[in-house]
XYZ file of C-alpha atoms in Angstrom:
723
model
C 16.075 53.130 202.768
C 16.014 49.655 204.043
C 16.053 49.969 207.749
C 17.050 46.555 209.793
C 15.398 46.660 213.571
C 15.624 44.107 215.843
C 12.813 43.808 218.063
C 12.850 42.075 221.672
C 10.377 41.268 224.140
C 11.464 39.973 227.853
C 10.381 37.412 230.465
C 10.969 38.671 233.989
C 10.302 37.350 237.747
C 6.509 37.563 238.257
C 4.965 40.325 240.480
C 3.915 38.905 243.805
C 0.544 40.341 243.245
C -0.477 38.066 240.682
C -2.994 35.355 241.773
C -1.920 32.240 240.479
C -3.806 29.177 239.478
C -1.286 26.799 240.519
C 0.856 26.720 243.860
C 3.245 24.970 245.086
C 1.036 23.332 247.831
C -0.579 21.218 245.072
C 2.566 20.050 243.505
C 3.733 16.355 243.734
C 6.947 15.897 245.228
C 9.030 15.913 242.193
C 7.210 18.730 240.791
C 8.791 22.440 240.396
C 6.429 25.343 239.730
C 7.833 28.007 237.242
C 6.488 31.561 236.992
C 7.276 33.979 234.271
C 5.992 37.072 233.044
C 6.527 38.549 229.740
C 7.658 42.452 229.496
C 6.189 43.952 226.138
C 8.105 47.477 225.021
C 6.726 48.854 221.843
C 8.259 47.770 218.938
C 8.569 51.066 216.929
C 9.001 54.837 217.385
C 5.628 57.185 217.803
C 4.988 58.074 214.459
C 2.038 58.507 212.108
C 1.177 55.122 210.165
C -1.077 53.405 208.195
C -1.095 49.859 209.270
C -1.796 47.098 207.311
C -5.253 46.249 206.995
C -6.413 43.918 210.229
C -2.705 44.719 211.817
C -2.519 45.671 215.125
C 0.887 46.845 216.963
C -0.491 43.970 219.618
C 0.263 40.933 217.404
C 3.828 41.515 218.284
C 3.221 40.815 221.657
C 0.603 38.548 222.371
C 1.178 35.238 223.325
C -2.099 33.146 223.202
C -0.480 29.339 223.475
C 3.403 28.534 224.611
C 4.851 25.271 224.984
C 8.195 24.598 226.984
C 10.477 21.960 225.757
C 12.822 20.888 228.484
C 16.596 19.351 227.621
C 18.659 17.969 230.517
C 22.525 18.249 230.448
C 24.150 14.819 229.654
C 27.925 14.341 228.416
C 28.232 18.242 228.135
C 25.541 18.480 225.813
C 21.560 18.981 226.060
C 19.303 16.141 225.559
C 15.334 16.788 224.802
C 13.082 14.932 227.915
C 9.830 16.148 227.903
C 7.512 19.042 226.901
C 4.626 21.460 229.453
C 2.295 24.050 228.346
C 2.447 27.060 229.797
C -0.833 27.874 231.691
C -2.940 30.627 232.928
C -1.618 33.063 230.326
C -2.624 36.423 231.342
C -2.304 39.922 229.526
C -2.153 43.100 231.370
C -1.200 46.448 229.706
C 2.115 45.331 228.688
C 2.800 42.474 230.268
C 1.773 38.749 229.755
C 2.317 36.679 232.410
C 2.151 32.550 232.477
C 3.396 29.411 234.605
C 4.233 25.713 234.193
C 4.564 22.747 236.289
C 7.748 20.999 235.601
C 9.919 18.032 236.805
C 12.417 19.514 239.673
C 16.214 17.976 238.937
C 19.557 18.851 240.616
C 20.886 18.576 236.830
C 21.575 21.456 234.590
C 18.792 21.865 232.117
C 17.561 24.256 228.903
C 14.517 25.506 228.612
C 13.153 26.093 225.050
C 10.075 28.454 224.700
C 7.945 28.334 221.558
C 5.012 30.751 221.309
C 1.873 30.840 218.847
C 3.516 27.788 217.378
C 0.486 27.152 214.970
C 0.901 23.785 213.442
C 4.300 23.067 214.711
C 3.651 20.144 216.536
C 0.453 18.810 214.669
C 2.503 16.528 212.859
C 5.761 16.363 214.843
C 6.596 15.322 218.231
C 10.093 15.210 219.510
C 11.456 11.972 221.048
C 13.095 11.651 224.232
C 16.884 11.625 223.458
C 16.754 14.058 220.555
C 19.619 16.534 220.218
C 18.981 20.048 220.489
C 19.702 20.790 216.687
C 16.852 17.961 215.751
C 14.333 19.385 217.772
C 14.909 22.970 216.232
C 15.119 21.751 212.894
C 11.828 19.767 212.784
C 9.898 22.964 214.747
C 8.253 24.563 211.758
C 4.805 26.504 211.208
C 2.833 27.236 208.484
C 3.005 31.374 207.882
C 1.190 32.988 205.220
C 2.435 36.745 206.409
C -1.533 37.439 207.976
C -2.498 36.064 210.875
C -3.425 36.963 214.540
C -0.348 36.252 216.482
C 3.447 35.827 215.695
C 5.386 32.796 216.089
C 8.124 33.638 219.178
C 11.070 31.599 220.155
C 13.384 31.834 223.778
C 15.424 30.015 225.607
C 17.456 29.766 228.993
C 19.881 27.799 230.819
C 19.273 26.907 234.212
C 22.581 25.314 235.881
C 21.397 24.842 239.116
C 18.334 23.059 237.733
C 14.584 23.302 239.169
C 13.705 23.186 242.869
C 11.063 21.467 244.054
C 8.234 22.764 246.418
C 9.054 26.309 245.756
C 8.670 29.018 242.916
C 11.259 29.009 240.568
C 11.557 32.612 238.644
C 13.763 33.320 235.587
C 14.503 36.059 233.162
C 14.346 34.977 229.519
C 14.368 36.898 226.420
C 12.583 35.756 223.413
C 12.590 36.777 219.325
C 9.714 36.509 217.025
C 10.478 34.091 214.391
C 9.251 36.270 211.571
C 10.601 40.061 210.010
C 8.406 42.784 209.780
C 8.399 45.210 206.712
C 7.554 48.809 206.930
C 7.443 50.821 203.751
C 7.865 54.923 203.973
C 7.784 57.476 201.695
C 10.084 59.994 202.107
C 10.668 61.644 198.893
C 13.730 64.169 198.342
C 13.434 67.248 196.295
C 14.295 65.961 193.116
C 11.807 63.495 192.955
C 8.871 63.783 190.588
C 5.592 63.147 192.355
C 4.461 59.609 193.365
C 1.374 58.072 194.998
C 1.337 54.566 196.729
C -1.407 52.439 195.582
C -0.245 48.839 196.343
C 2.394 46.818 198.232
C 2.974 43.181 197.453
C 5.254 40.531 198.738
C 6.659 38.027 196.235
C 8.105 34.579 196.842
C 8.005 34.629 201.031
C 8.881 31.425 202.473
C 5.220 29.259 203.201
C 6.692 27.831 206.113
C 9.315 29.034 209.217
C 11.349 27.532 211.770
C 10.443 28.676 214.969
C 13.705 28.320 216.423
C 16.855 30.049 215.164
C 19.350 26.773 214.180
C 22.616 29.073 215.455
C 23.296 29.253 218.849
C 22.211 32.543 220.263
C 22.905 34.419 223.506
C 20.519 34.112 225.574
C 21.387 37.593 227.329
C 21.194 39.406 224.074
C 19.825 37.036 221.170
C 20.398 38.221 217.947
C 20.715 35.903 215.068
C 23.094 36.292 212.298
C 22.295 34.322 209.610
C 18.287 32.508 208.280
C 17.135 29.603 209.647
C 14.841 28.164 206.790
C 12.990 25.363 207.913
C 12.879 22.116 205.469
C 9.937 21.838 204.364
C 9.321 25.608 203.345
C 8.665 26.558 199.666
C 8.766 29.911 197.868
C 5.049 31.052 197.569
C 3.643 31.214 194.018
C 1.356 33.717 194.605
C 2.488 37.168 196.008
C 0.984 38.763 199.487
C -1.345 41.663 198.825
C -1.049 44.025 201.500
C -4.413 45.781 201.557
C -4.199 49.763 202.041
C -6.676 51.593 203.898
C -6.476 55.194 202.722
C -5.626 57.197 199.567
C -1.907 58.128 199.102
C -0.385 56.624 202.425
C 2.816 57.929 203.414
C 3.589 55.051 205.163
C 2.208 50.726 205.452
C 3.609 49.069 208.406
C 3.262 45.979 209.998
C 3.788 43.202 207.080
C 5.442 40.246 208.327
C 7.554 37.567 206.353
C 9.436 34.415 207.065
C 13.277 34.244 207.182
C 14.764 33.902 203.494
C 18.060 32.839 202.365
C 20.714 35.408 200.447
C 20.832 34.685 196.309
C 23.922 35.332 194.473
C 23.246 33.647 191.132
C 22.214 36.827 189.037
C 19.240 34.974 187.635
C 17.894 33.745 190.926
C 18.482 37.201 192.446
C 15.862 38.013 189.983
C 13.727 35.012 189.910
C 14.032 33.606 193.229
C 14.843 36.069 195.985
C 11.876 37.420 197.996
C 11.357 40.693 197.192
C 8.663 43.730 197.707
C 6.586 45.497 194.589
C 5.350 48.527 195.062
C 2.775 50.319 192.872
C 1.742 53.484 192.335
C 0.773 56.737 190.426
C 3.772 58.379 188.863
C 4.195 62.041 188.271
C 0.229 62.458 187.853
C -0.091 59.195 185.736
C -3.854 57.540 185.965
C -2.671 54.188 185.407
C -0.469 52.536 188.052
C 2.802 51.164 187.623
C 5.292 48.867 189.538
C 8.581 49.170 191.259
C 10.978 46.499 192.749
C 12.504 46.695 196.072
C 15.238 44.311 197.146
C 16.250 43.208 200.469
C 19.977 44.501 199.786
C 21.178 46.584 202.599
C 24.858 46.237 201.111
C 26.414 44.810 204.469
C 28.532 41.803 204.867
C 25.739 40.383 207.570
C 22.670 41.364 205.081
C 23.632 40.078 201.404
C 21.191 40.152 198.821
C 17.692 38.652 199.587
C 18.495 37.590 202.977
C 15.885 38.382 205.669
C 16.485 37.908 209.225
C 13.804 36.916 211.818
C 13.206 39.638 214.649
C 14.106 42.234 212.477
C 12.185 45.606 210.830
C 13.092 46.249 207.382
C 12.154 49.782 206.686
C 12.018 50.342 203.133
C 12.267 54.059 202.703
C 11.223 55.554 199.231
C 13.466 58.444 198.689
C 13.019 59.353 194.778
C 10.988 58.207 192.025
C 12.196 59.293 188.558
C 10.354 57.306 185.922
C 7.365 54.785 185.068
C 7.742 51.592 186.519
C 6.829 48.254 184.911
C 3.166 47.768 183.894
C 2.500 44.759 185.845
C 3.093 43.622 189.087
C 4.715 40.258 188.196
C 7.024 41.992 185.664
C 8.740 44.101 188.377
C 8.895 40.956 190.481
C 11.267 39.083 187.859
C 13.219 41.768 186.510
C 15.611 44.742 188.061
C 14.344 47.407 189.829
C 13.866 50.686 187.617
C 12.694 53.940 188.141
C 13.013 54.272 191.847
C 15.684 55.084 194.549
C 15.911 53.460 198.109
C 18.800 54.420 200.352
C 20.050 52.145 203.008
C 20.613 51.932 206.508
C 21.209 49.328 208.940
C 19.632 49.197 212.665
C 20.238 46.582 214.942
C 19.549 45.844 218.719
C 16.817 48.525 218.594
C 14.145 47.467 220.444
C 16.595 46.317 223.494
C 17.697 50.165 223.878
C 14.370 51.614 223.154
C 12.725 53.534 225.938
C 9.273 55.260 226.246
C 7.636 57.572 229.174
C 4.369 59.532 227.969
C 4.968 61.150 224.585
C 8.958 60.667 225.000
C 11.390 58.209 224.031
C 15.066 57.860 223.222
C 16.572 54.678 221.347
C 20.280 53.918 219.632
C 20.779 51.510 216.630
C 23.605 49.332 218.431
C 25.436 49.377 221.824
C 28.370 47.931 220.074
C 30.862 49.509 217.631
C 33.495 47.726 215.844
C 36.255 49.486 213.674
C 39.365 48.143 211.842
C 42.713 48.377 212.787
C 43.937 51.298 210.921
C 43.678 54.925 212.053
C 41.110 56.904 210.343
C 38.559 54.163 210.692
C 35.030 55.712 210.881
C 31.736 53.982 211.821
C 28.330 55.731 212.943
C 25.349 54.576 215.231
C 22.086 56.308 215.122
C 20.345 57.996 218.035
C 16.432 58.506 217.484
C 14.986 60.904 220.667
C 12.550 63.426 221.459
C 14.877 64.601 224.288
C 18.565 66.016 224.432
C 21.281 63.917 225.122
C 24.927 64.113 226.017
C 27.938 61.879 225.600
C 30.899 60.945 227.996
C 33.876 58.787 227.936
C 34.003 56.340 230.647
C 37.320 54.744 232.451
C 38.013 51.242 233.212
C 36.198 50.970 235.867
C 33.078 52.575 234.193
C 33.003 56.092 235.831
C 32.821 58.878 233.388
C 35.921 60.887 232.667
C 36.582 64.020 230.502
C 34.628 66.217 228.822
C 30.656 66.284 228.694
C 29.231 67.297 224.891
C 25.848 68.223 223.878
C 24.422 69.217 220.518
C 24.861 68.660 216.755
C 28.401 69.069 215.338
C 30.013 68.575 218.734
C 33.092 67.127 219.011
C 34.030 64.907 221.796
C 38.160 65.075 222.686
C 40.027 61.832 221.960
C 40.724 59.334 224.569
C 43.967 58.209 222.751
C 42.211 55.805 220.668
C 38.984 57.290 219.575
C 37.271 60.464 218.687
C 33.248 60.873 218.654
C 31.138 63.499 216.856
C 27.299 64.323 217.015
C 25.786 64.904 213.553
C 22.780 64.998 212.531
C 20.969 65.429 208.728
C 19.188 68.209 207.443
C 15.580 67.449 208.015
C 16.007 64.187 209.855
C 14.784 63.579 213.415
C 17.838 60.698 214.005
C 21.449 62.171 215.146
C 24.710 60.131 214.630
C 27.439 59.376 216.628
C 30.397 59.150 214.255
C 33.143 57.326 215.777
C 36.807 57.207 214.387
C 39.983 55.693 215.277
C 42.781 57.992 216.170
C 45.849 55.770 215.901
C 46.748 52.114 214.489
C 46.575 49.099 216.335
C 49.216 46.682 215.409
C 48.976 44.651 218.643
C 47.413 41.210 218.926
C 44.843 42.258 221.052
C 41.520 44.434 220.450
C 41.378 48.105 221.770
C 38.192 48.710 223.530
C 36.868 51.885 225.456
C 33.455 52.770 226.937
C 30.895 56.031 226.208
C 27.975 56.999 227.881
C 24.860 58.313 226.327
C 22.787 60.296 228.757
C 18.527 61.659 227.916
C 16.746 62.735 230.811
C 16.854 59.712 233.269
C 17.850 56.963 230.651
C 21.583 56.074 230.610
C 23.178 53.901 227.913
C 26.861 52.720 227.620
C 28.122 51.908 224.290
C 31.226 49.658 223.834
C 33.633 50.796 220.862
C 36.520 48.272 219.849
C 39.352 48.786 217.374
C 40.065 45.214 215.917
C 43.471 43.935 215.888
C 44.929 42.860 212.867
C 45.254 39.138 213.069
C 42.549 38.011 210.938
C 43.637 39.916 207.817
C 47.399 38.152 208.423
C 46.408 34.985 206.548
C 43.702 36.125 204.520
C 44.445 35.908 200.534
C 42.687 38.652 198.348
C 41.774 36.840 194.895
C 42.259 39.156 191.985
C 41.048 38.528 188.397
C 41.901 40.781 185.530
C 41.780 40.298 181.484
C 44.651 39.690 179.559
C 45.314 43.006 177.833
C 46.961 46.072 178.495
C 47.238 46.677 181.985
C 46.383 43.335 183.228
C 48.056 42.202 186.444
C 48.511 38.534 185.602
C 48.382 35.386 187.124
C 50.902 33.439 189.814
C 53.546 33.751 188.846
C 53.289 36.732 186.451
C 53.748 36.402 182.998
C 54.504 38.900 180.435
C 51.963 41.262 182.191
C 51.952 45.331 181.022
C 50.865 45.732 184.650
C 53.850 44.281 185.914
C 54.932 47.812 187.895
C 51.746 47.438 189.870
C 51.961 43.651 190.548
C 55.502 44.678 192.182
C 53.915 47.042 194.345
C 51.147 44.561 195.468
C 53.756 41.287 195.773
C 56.312 43.755 197.497
C 56.036 42.218 201.416
C 57.193 45.805 202.601
C 53.617 46.856 200.934
C 51.531 44.154 201.617
C 52.000 41.040 203.859
C 51.429 40.092 207.153
C 54.216 42.262 208.249
C 53.761 44.864 205.403
C 52.124 48.377 205.606
C 48.868 46.798 205.205
C 48.416 43.452 207.036
C 47.168 40.804 204.382
C 48.316 37.463 203.532
C 48.714 38.262 200.368
C 47.079 38.320 196.792
C 46.013 35.299 194.558
C 45.914 36.545 190.796
C 44.116 34.797 188.166
C 43.424 36.041 184.657
C 41.204 35.396 181.344
C 41.211 35.912 178.021
C 39.171 38.910 176.157
C 37.530 35.732 174.220
C 36.421 34.342 177.579
C 34.876 37.603 178.697
C 32.690 37.810 175.129
C 31.161 34.030 175.957
C 27.232 33.625 176.448
C 25.395 30.684 177.735
C 24.367 29.605 173.846
C 27.519 30.408 172.069
C 29.904 28.260 174.019
C 27.787 26.765 177.245
C 30.813 25.008 178.650
C 33.320 27.972 178.402
C 30.666 30.223 179.418
C 29.699 28.441 182.820
C 33.659 27.884 183.561
C 34.481 31.828 183.489
C 31.083 32.494 185.519
C 32.299 30.444 187.844
C 35.621 31.604 187.869
C 34.140 35.274 188.312
C 31.832 34.533 191.209
C 35.241 33.297 193.167
C 36.678 36.649 193.099
C 36.908 39.163 195.691
C 38.510 41.576 192.962
C 37.472 41.859 189.488
C 39.411 44.054 187.022
C 38.215 44.525 183.584
C 40.988 46.199 181.844
C 41.547 47.714 178.370
C 39.739 46.608 175.414
C 37.583 43.916 177.229
C 34.231 43.204 174.991
C 32.264 41.621 177.754
C 29.031 40.116 176.899
C 25.770 41.340 178.157
C 25.343 38.202 180.036
C 28.753 38.031 181.858
C 27.953 41.615 182.339
C 24.863 40.762 184.488
C 26.875 37.834 186.096
C 29.718 40.994 187.071
C 27.211 43.184 188.479
C 24.870 40.547 190.197
C 28.546 39.259 191.781
C 29.243 42.925 192.919
C 25.547 43.138 194.180
C 25.879 39.816 196.232
C 28.345 40.970 199.003
C 29.792 44.076 200.321
C 33.541 42.434 200.424
C 34.233 42.826 196.543
C 35.452 45.635 194.251
C 35.202 46.089 190.800
C 37.730 47.853 188.595
C 36.159 49.032 185.285
C 38.363 50.119 182.604
C 37.360 53.187 180.440
C 39.917 53.900 178.071
C 38.154 53.473 174.549
C 34.332 53.435 173.614
C 34.233 49.761 172.893
C 35.951 48.712 176.089
C 33.258 47.360 178.776
C 30.842 48.483 176.876
C 28.144 46.068 177.522
C 28.798 46.657 180.956
C 29.207 50.513 181.171
C 25.393 51.083 179.592
C 24.307 49.796 183.056
C 26.672 52.533 185.025
C 25.523 55.447 183.375
C 24.152 57.044 186.552
C 27.910 57.064 187.370
C 29.121 59.198 184.066
C 29.768 59.163 180.677
C 33.213 58.966 179.427
C 34.932 60.763 176.410
C 37.623 59.623 174.050
C 40.328 60.157 171.562
C 41.605 63.057 173.966
C 44.672 64.868 172.930
C 47.084 67.240 174.690
C 46.368 65.907 178.270
C 48.533 65.274 180.968
C 47.054 63.971 184.228
C 47.499 65.126 187.774
C 46.226 63.827 191.431
C 42.618 65.239 191.694
C 42.299 68.105 194.159
C 41.281 66.690 197.820
C 38.138 66.689 199.222
C 36.146 65.419 202.264
C 35.635 62.077 200.351
C 38.881 61.568 199.166
C 41.346 62.842 201.336
C 42.059 59.428 202.985
C 43.656 58.182 199.342
C 46.255 61.072 199.510
C 47.677 60.536 203.201
C 47.068 56.905 204.086
C 48.809 54.540 205.374
C 51.595 54.934 202.322
C 51.921 58.453 202.903
C 51.395 62.200 201.838
C 50.448 62.606 197.938
C 51.938 65.972 196.905
C 49.070 68.492 195.914
C 48.107 68.640 192.110
C 51.128 65.897 191.640
C 51.680 65.005 187.823
C 51.166 61.354 186.380
C 52.895 60.467 183.553
C 50.694 59.745 180.627
C 51.869 56.875 178.428
C 50.134 57.480 174.940
C 46.738 59.318 173.728
C 44.693 56.099 174.777
C 42.503 56.998 177.682
C 38.949 57.695 178.848
C 37.589 60.943 180.568
C 34.612 61.651 182.633
C 33.526 65.004 183.928
C 29.906 64.361 184.535
C 30.023 62.094 187.397
C 27.557 62.504 190.387
C 28.613 63.208 194.137
C 28.909 59.415 194.832
C 31.833 59.393 192.602
C 35.003 60.797 193.863
C 37.804 61.621 191.562
C 41.611 60.297 192.373
C 43.410 61.302 189.153
C 42.453 64.111 186.546
C 43.272 65.702 183.305
C 45.946 68.650 184.357
C 43.960 71.127 182.030
C 40.519 70.293 183.623
C 40.548 69.299 187.134
C 36.814 67.925 186.896
C 37.480 65.640 183.980
C 38.587 62.660 186.125
C 40.505 59.901 184.694
C 40.808 57.786 187.554
C 37.992 57.676 190.384
C 35.714 55.696 193.046
C 31.986 55.133 193.550
C 32.881 54.521 197.380
C 29.218 53.251 197.768
C 29.178 50.949 194.776
C 32.998 49.780 195.614
C 33.671 50.395 191.574
C 36.505 52.195 190.415
C 36.579 53.374 187.160
C 40.139 53.182 185.447
C 40.212 55.400 182.402
C 43.763 54.744 181.251
C 45.345 50.954 181.912
C 48.832 52.192 181.046
C 48.880 53.817 184.479
C 49.549 50.394 185.823
C 53.045 50.184 183.867
C 56.910 51.782 184.368
C 56.897 55.307 184.254
C 53.708 56.390 185.887
C 54.714 53.838 188.733
C 58.028 52.875 189.829
C 59.601 49.765 188.453
C 60.662 47.997 191.422
C 57.713 47.650 193.702
C 58.738 50.222 196.055
C 56.649 53.339 197.017
C 58.923 56.338 195.978
C 56.375 58.687 193.716
C 53.157 60.379 194.216
C 51.412 58.079 192.117
C 52.821 55.038 193.910
C 51.275 56.429 197.358
C 48.258 57.127 195.495
C 47.882 53.714 193.985
C 48.992 51.853 196.677
C 46.649 54.071 199.088
C 43.873 52.989 196.820
C 45.151 49.023 196.933
C 44.781 49.472 200.803
C 40.858 50.465 200.573
C 40.404 47.374 198.494
C 41.940 45.196 200.830
C 39.772 47.309 203.642
C 36.500 46.425 201.634
C 37.148 42.969 200.944
C 38.571 41.895 204.830
C 37.068 44.655 206.994
C 33.430 43.496 207.348
C 33.789 39.785 207.078
């Protein structure tokens, strides 16, 4: 599991009890005294862990040196003026205090604070008149992942300026300029035994930019993209993390610089920063090595991206085979033999509280859901004490029922419902929020929920977005020129014309349609295009590769003999963003063979089936939305017309794959199904896109029309919703 866990610390007003070295009595007429106290909360929940050798929790909070860069407002922008050193840095328990002597001014100023800045200013000195962006971009330091103190950054805008001859006290939050990695072993019941022997970090950046380049919220400073120092390079040798005990269940406190995402499949293997875990599989006496990538699978965290001030928890859930024989091989090849589940934590430590052995924290204080009814999203609660939840009214006062306990459901407040859930064997509870009606207005709908745990109280903001961002979004769809193809714009003689008419009908999909969207942009390639390799016809290969990488949806239809290289391109394209959907034809044994051999974990397909008609699959918790929303209810076990005898069926699919259409003689044998987590649709009969199974005029009339339109509504949501 990869968890993303931002961790903060705070500047607050200095206590009157602190005896200061500098006082207002020894200031010059134009000088102002600034007091700052750093409050340092714990950065993780108490648990039994093994720290990376020579590391302690103190390094995440300790400040040994700090520079204050002063900017003054001029023509509605802040211009660098001078810098000052923080003096009398004192640490007491969980606080660090310091002070600085600055120039008094009545102008609006901005202070940038760089803590533990290393060699950042050894060769760089900002010049008066430099812009914020210039100073940020040039403030970089060497970082090898093993050092005594972590670089840190914070900023504050002071509109009223600095008062001379008196104390100036301000509240400032700071971000650590690095990310933290924790490795945890939590094997499930079907995993084979595995003993961790080593951990390595491959290809981290050797320098970091102390300040994030993007503008941050001073009250709630969270970064959304990495800021890579101009002179940073990927380290050619891995960081070896020493382990202090045999068979540890966790290794914590590994630090790395930020990294950009990688979308090219070759770069994902050879350029992306990754973790390699060495260990003994199932009693073996020689270790083998397993690669784990920074790939949470969320739009804000694409493949390979590493963000500052985040904690990445790699939780190993299952090991089902030997790894690579050497760590360098694991670092340059696809992961094999190991399973990591993915969970994202954001804004955690700002809402993490400790009192003795008790603790309470939530993964986020903001929940955003799509505009349609039935959309769900959850946040996580980690606590040692019981908690309750209750809605608040517009004035912030509690209203309605109070609930406590797992599986409890808080009645909806006209817009949202919320349920408390907890997985078996886990100490993390989940609050699952669900929208109860569409929001087709031009305004977001917002509610607040209060969580109370002992003396701790947190309010969660829940928002249902309005559909404005969808109305101009055009979804790019590529298909292969064969049976079931969706054609190009405008459609030519396409055998998938019935489906095209449903998608092109503005009543169904348009800014005013049932599904709000700007429309679809269709393109297609030939079967020979999909057979190209970098050695057979490099120009054509690069052209089709570029076309594929520009798509939101790729449909590899009937009789597509895709090459191994382009199969790898498509798999990397899919992993590169959570806003992409792959539709894989499975009509015949030869269709997409090179691709399907990488997807065998989703089941195997049988062909040359006879005397099989189709029907809608039995409804389950996973697929029920496809049979109800937003194009209406699909009749239970509704029959689906079969055109010919060329189709594929799959009966051994795992629980992650949910069937939508099955054989009418075997409800387990799917002809159409979806892996919802991977965003892969398995389409066993391209003829289902034609007249007959679907209405010919683009109207939603039959049960299969409704099922198909509901499926494409889901596709649109995957493409648009989390952007």
